[in-house]
Coordinates of C-alpha atoms in Angstrom, one line a residue:
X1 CA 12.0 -14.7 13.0
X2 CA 10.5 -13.7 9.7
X3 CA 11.0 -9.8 9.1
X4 CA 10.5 -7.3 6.9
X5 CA 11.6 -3.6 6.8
X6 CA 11.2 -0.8 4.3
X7 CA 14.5 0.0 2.3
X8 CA 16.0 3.3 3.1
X9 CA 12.9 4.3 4.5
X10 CA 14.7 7.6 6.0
X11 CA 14.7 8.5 2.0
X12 CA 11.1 7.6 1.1
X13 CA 8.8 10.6 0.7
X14 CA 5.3 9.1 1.1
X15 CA 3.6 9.0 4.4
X16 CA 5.1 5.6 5.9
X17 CA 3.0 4.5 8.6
X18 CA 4.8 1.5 9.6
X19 CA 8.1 0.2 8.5
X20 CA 9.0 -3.0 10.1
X21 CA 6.3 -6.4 10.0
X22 CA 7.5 -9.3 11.7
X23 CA 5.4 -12.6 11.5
X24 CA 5.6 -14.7 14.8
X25 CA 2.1 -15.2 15.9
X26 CA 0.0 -17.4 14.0
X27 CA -2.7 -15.4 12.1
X28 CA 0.5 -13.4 10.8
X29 CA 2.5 -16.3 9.8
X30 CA -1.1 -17.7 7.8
X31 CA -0.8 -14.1 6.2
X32 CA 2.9 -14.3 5.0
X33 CA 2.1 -18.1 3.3
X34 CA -1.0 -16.3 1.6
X35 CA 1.4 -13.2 0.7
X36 CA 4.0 -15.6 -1.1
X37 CA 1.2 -17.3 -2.5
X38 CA -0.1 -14.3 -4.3
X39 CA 3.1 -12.2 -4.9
X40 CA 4.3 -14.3 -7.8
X41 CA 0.8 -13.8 -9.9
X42 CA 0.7 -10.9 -11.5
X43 CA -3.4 -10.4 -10.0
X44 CA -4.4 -6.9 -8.8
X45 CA -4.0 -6.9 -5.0
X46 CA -6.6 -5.1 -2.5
X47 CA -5.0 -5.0 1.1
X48 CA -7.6 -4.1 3.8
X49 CA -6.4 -2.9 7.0
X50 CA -6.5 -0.5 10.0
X51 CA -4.1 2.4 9.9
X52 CA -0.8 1.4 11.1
X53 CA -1.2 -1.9 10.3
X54 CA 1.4 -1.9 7.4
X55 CA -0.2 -1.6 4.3
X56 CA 2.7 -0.3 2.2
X57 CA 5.4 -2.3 4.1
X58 CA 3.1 -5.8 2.5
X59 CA 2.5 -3.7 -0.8
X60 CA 6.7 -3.5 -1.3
X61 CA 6.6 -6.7 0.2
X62 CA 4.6 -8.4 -2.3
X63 CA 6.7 -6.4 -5.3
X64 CA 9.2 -7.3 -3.9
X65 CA 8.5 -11.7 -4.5
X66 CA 6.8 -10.6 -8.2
X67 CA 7.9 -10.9 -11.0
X68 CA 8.3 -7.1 -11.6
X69 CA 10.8 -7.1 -8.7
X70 CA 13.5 -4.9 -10.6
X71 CA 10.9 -2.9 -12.1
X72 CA 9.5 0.2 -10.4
X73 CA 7.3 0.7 -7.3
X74 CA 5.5 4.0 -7.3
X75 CA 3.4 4.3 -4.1
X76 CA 0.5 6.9 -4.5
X77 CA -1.7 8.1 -1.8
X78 CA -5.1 9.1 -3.0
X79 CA -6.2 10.9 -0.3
X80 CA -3.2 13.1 -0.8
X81 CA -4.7 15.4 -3.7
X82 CA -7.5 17.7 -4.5
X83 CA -10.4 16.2 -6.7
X84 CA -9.2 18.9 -9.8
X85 CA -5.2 17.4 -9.6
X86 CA -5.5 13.8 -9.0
X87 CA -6.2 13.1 -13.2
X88 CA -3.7 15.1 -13.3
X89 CA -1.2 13.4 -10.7
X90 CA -2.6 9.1 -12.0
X91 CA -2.6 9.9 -15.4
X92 CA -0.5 12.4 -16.7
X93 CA -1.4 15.6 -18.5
X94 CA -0.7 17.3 -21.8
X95 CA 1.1 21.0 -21.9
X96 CA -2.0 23.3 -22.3
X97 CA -4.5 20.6 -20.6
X98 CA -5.2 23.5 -17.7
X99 CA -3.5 26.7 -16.4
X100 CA -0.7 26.5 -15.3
X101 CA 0.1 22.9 -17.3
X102 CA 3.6 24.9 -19.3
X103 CA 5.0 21.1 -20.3
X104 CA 3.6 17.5 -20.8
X105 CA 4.0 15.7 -17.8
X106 CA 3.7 11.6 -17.5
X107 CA 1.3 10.4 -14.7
X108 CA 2.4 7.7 -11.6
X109 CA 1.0 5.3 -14.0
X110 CA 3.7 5.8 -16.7
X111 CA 6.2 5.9 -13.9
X112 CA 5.0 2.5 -12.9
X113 CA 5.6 1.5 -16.3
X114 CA 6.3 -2.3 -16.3
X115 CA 6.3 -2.7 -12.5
X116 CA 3.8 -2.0 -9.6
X117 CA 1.2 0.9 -8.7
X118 CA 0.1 1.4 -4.8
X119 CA -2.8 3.2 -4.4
X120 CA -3.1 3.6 -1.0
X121 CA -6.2 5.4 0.6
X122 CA -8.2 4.1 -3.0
X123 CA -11.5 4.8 -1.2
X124 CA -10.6 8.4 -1.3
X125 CA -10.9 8.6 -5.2
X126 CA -13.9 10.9 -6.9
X127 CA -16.2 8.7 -8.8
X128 CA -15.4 10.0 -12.1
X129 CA -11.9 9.0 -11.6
X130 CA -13.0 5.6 -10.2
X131 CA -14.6 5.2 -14.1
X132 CA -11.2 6.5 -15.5
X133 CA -9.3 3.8 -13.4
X134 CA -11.3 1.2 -14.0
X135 CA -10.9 1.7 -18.2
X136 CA -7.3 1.6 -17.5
X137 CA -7.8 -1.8 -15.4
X138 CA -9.3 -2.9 -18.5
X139 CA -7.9 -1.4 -21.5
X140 CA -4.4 -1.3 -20.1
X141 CA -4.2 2.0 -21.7
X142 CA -4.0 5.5 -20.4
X143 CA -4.9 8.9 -21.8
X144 CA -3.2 11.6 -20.6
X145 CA -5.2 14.9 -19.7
X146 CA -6.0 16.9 -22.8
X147 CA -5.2 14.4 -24.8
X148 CA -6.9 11.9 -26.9
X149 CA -4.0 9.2 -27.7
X150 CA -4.0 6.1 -25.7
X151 CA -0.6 5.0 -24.1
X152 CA -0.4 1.5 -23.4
X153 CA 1.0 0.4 -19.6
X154 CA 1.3 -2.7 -18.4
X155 CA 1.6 -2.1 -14.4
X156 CA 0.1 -4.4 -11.8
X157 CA -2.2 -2.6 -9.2
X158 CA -2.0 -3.1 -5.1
X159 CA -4.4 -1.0 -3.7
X160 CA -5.0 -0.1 -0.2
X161 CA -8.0 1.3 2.1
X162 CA -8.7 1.6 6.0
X163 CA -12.4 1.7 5.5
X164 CA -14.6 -1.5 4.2
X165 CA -15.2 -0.9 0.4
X166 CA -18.2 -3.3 0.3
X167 CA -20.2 -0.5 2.3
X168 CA -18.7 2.1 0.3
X169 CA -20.1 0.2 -2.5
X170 CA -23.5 -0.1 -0.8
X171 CA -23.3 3.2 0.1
X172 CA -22.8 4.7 -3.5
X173 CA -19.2 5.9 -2.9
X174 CA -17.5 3.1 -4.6
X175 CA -17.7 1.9 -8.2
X176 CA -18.6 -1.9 -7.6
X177 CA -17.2 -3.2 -10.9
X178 CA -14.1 -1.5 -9.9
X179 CA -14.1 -3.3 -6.4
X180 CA -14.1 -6.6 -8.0
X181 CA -11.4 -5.8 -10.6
X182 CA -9.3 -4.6 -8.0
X183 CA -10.2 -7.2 -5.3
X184 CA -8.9 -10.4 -7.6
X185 CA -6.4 -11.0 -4.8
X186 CA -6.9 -10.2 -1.2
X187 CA -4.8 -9.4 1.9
X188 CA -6.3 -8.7 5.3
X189 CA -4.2 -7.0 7.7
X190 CA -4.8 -7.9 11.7
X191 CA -4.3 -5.0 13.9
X192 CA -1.9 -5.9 16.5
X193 CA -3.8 -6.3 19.1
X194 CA -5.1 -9.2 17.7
X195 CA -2.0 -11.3 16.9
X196 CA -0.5 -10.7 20.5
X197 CA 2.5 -13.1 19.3
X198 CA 3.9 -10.5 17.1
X199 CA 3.9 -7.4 20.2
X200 CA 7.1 -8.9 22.0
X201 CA 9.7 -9.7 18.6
X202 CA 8.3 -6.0 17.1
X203 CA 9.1 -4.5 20.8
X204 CA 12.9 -6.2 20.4
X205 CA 13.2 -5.3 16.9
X206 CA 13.0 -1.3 17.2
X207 CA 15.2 -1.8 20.8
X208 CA 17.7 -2.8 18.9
X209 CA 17.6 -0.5 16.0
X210 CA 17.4 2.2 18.2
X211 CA 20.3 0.5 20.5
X212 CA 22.1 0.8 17.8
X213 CA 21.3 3.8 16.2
X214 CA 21.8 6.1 19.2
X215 CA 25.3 3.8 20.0
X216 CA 24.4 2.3 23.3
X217 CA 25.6 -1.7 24.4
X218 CA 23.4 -4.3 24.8
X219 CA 19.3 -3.2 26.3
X220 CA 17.2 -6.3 26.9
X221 CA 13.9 -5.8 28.0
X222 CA 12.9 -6.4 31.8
X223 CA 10.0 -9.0 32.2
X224 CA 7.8 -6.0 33.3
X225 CA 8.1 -3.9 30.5
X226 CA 7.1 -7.2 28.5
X227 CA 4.2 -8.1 30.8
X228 CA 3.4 -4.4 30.5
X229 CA 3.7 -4.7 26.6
X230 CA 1.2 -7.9 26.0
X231 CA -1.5 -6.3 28.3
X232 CA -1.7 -2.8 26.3
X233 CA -5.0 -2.6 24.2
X234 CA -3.3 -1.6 21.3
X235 CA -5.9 0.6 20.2

């Protein structure tokens, strides 16, 4: 059975919504072929999904088969800051660039230095830092806040949403060039409910961690507690 976990996720700090993905039923397995089929590029990713669904588990994932595999992973949620701090938080800052800014400080960009950016949530971001992002998608360059001197970065971007950016776009809440510079690759994520192959080997997967973890013998599940299983909505 095809698995994936997050490493020490009991020492990760973002907001990990899901950290195991296994890929028995078809429309998952379809998804892993496309997944190893984009990993080794080094195109900008957009994975669209439901919350839950795993977006930062196939992020790491596809790091993970890149090319930048021993380079970092810095996993950003953009929904996480206020509109003044998230220049701030991307893109680094300059000592003096606002009260309260007593040193220079590098932004998750400059941490991502050489390997992979997640920016989960991207929908979330104000449109004047959509603009900002979208210069550094294209000058891979960044200028810090209250400064004026480029940095050059070479990172690849996964980003993330839970909402459809084409509407956004429609809407006026999303930059469309940025979309497209951002949607080179693309990753779908099926909510579980809709690959019911995948309910009963994720079910047996966390019984035994847990078995484990808590130190008890061998727990198999009863055919009712499976029947049970494949007939919840999933919602």
């Amino acid at each position: 059975m095809p698995l994936i976990t997050l490493p020490n996720r009991q020492s990760l700090t973002t907001s990990i919504r899901a950290t195991a993905q296994v890929f028995e039923d078809p429309q998952s397995t379809a998804l892993l072929s496309r997944i190893q089929l984009i990993a080794p590029s080094d195109a900008n990713v957009l994975i669209i999904g439901e919350t839950g669904t795993g977006k930062e588990l196939i992020a790491r994932h596809v790091h993970a088969l890149s090319q930048r595999a021993d380079q970092p992973f810095v996993a950003v949620n953009c929904g996480a800051f206020s509109e003044s701090l998230v220049e701030s938080e991307l893109f680094g800052h300059e000592k003096g660039a606002f009260t309260g800014a007593f040193a220079a400080k590098p932004g998750w960009f400059e941490a991502a230095n050489g390997g992979t950016v997640f920016l989960d949530e991207i929908g979330d971001l104000p449109l004047n830092i959509q603009v900002k992002l979208l210069r550094i998608l294209q000058e891979r360059e960044v200028v810090r806040l209250g400064s004026r001197k480029p940095i050059p970065i070479n990172v690849r971007v996964i980003a993330a949403t839970n909402v459809r950016l084409e509407e956004a776009v429609a809407a006026g809440h999303f930059r469309e060039d940025l979309f497209y510079r951002l949607r080179v690759a693309h990753l779908a994520l099926p909510a579980l409910r809709d690959r019911p192959g995948d309910i009963l080997p994720l079910a047996r997967h966390f019984v035994d961690e847990y078995r484990q973890r808590l130190g008890y013998g061998d727990v198999a599940l009863h055919a009712d507690a499976e029947r049970k299983l494949l007939q919840h909505p999933w919602p």
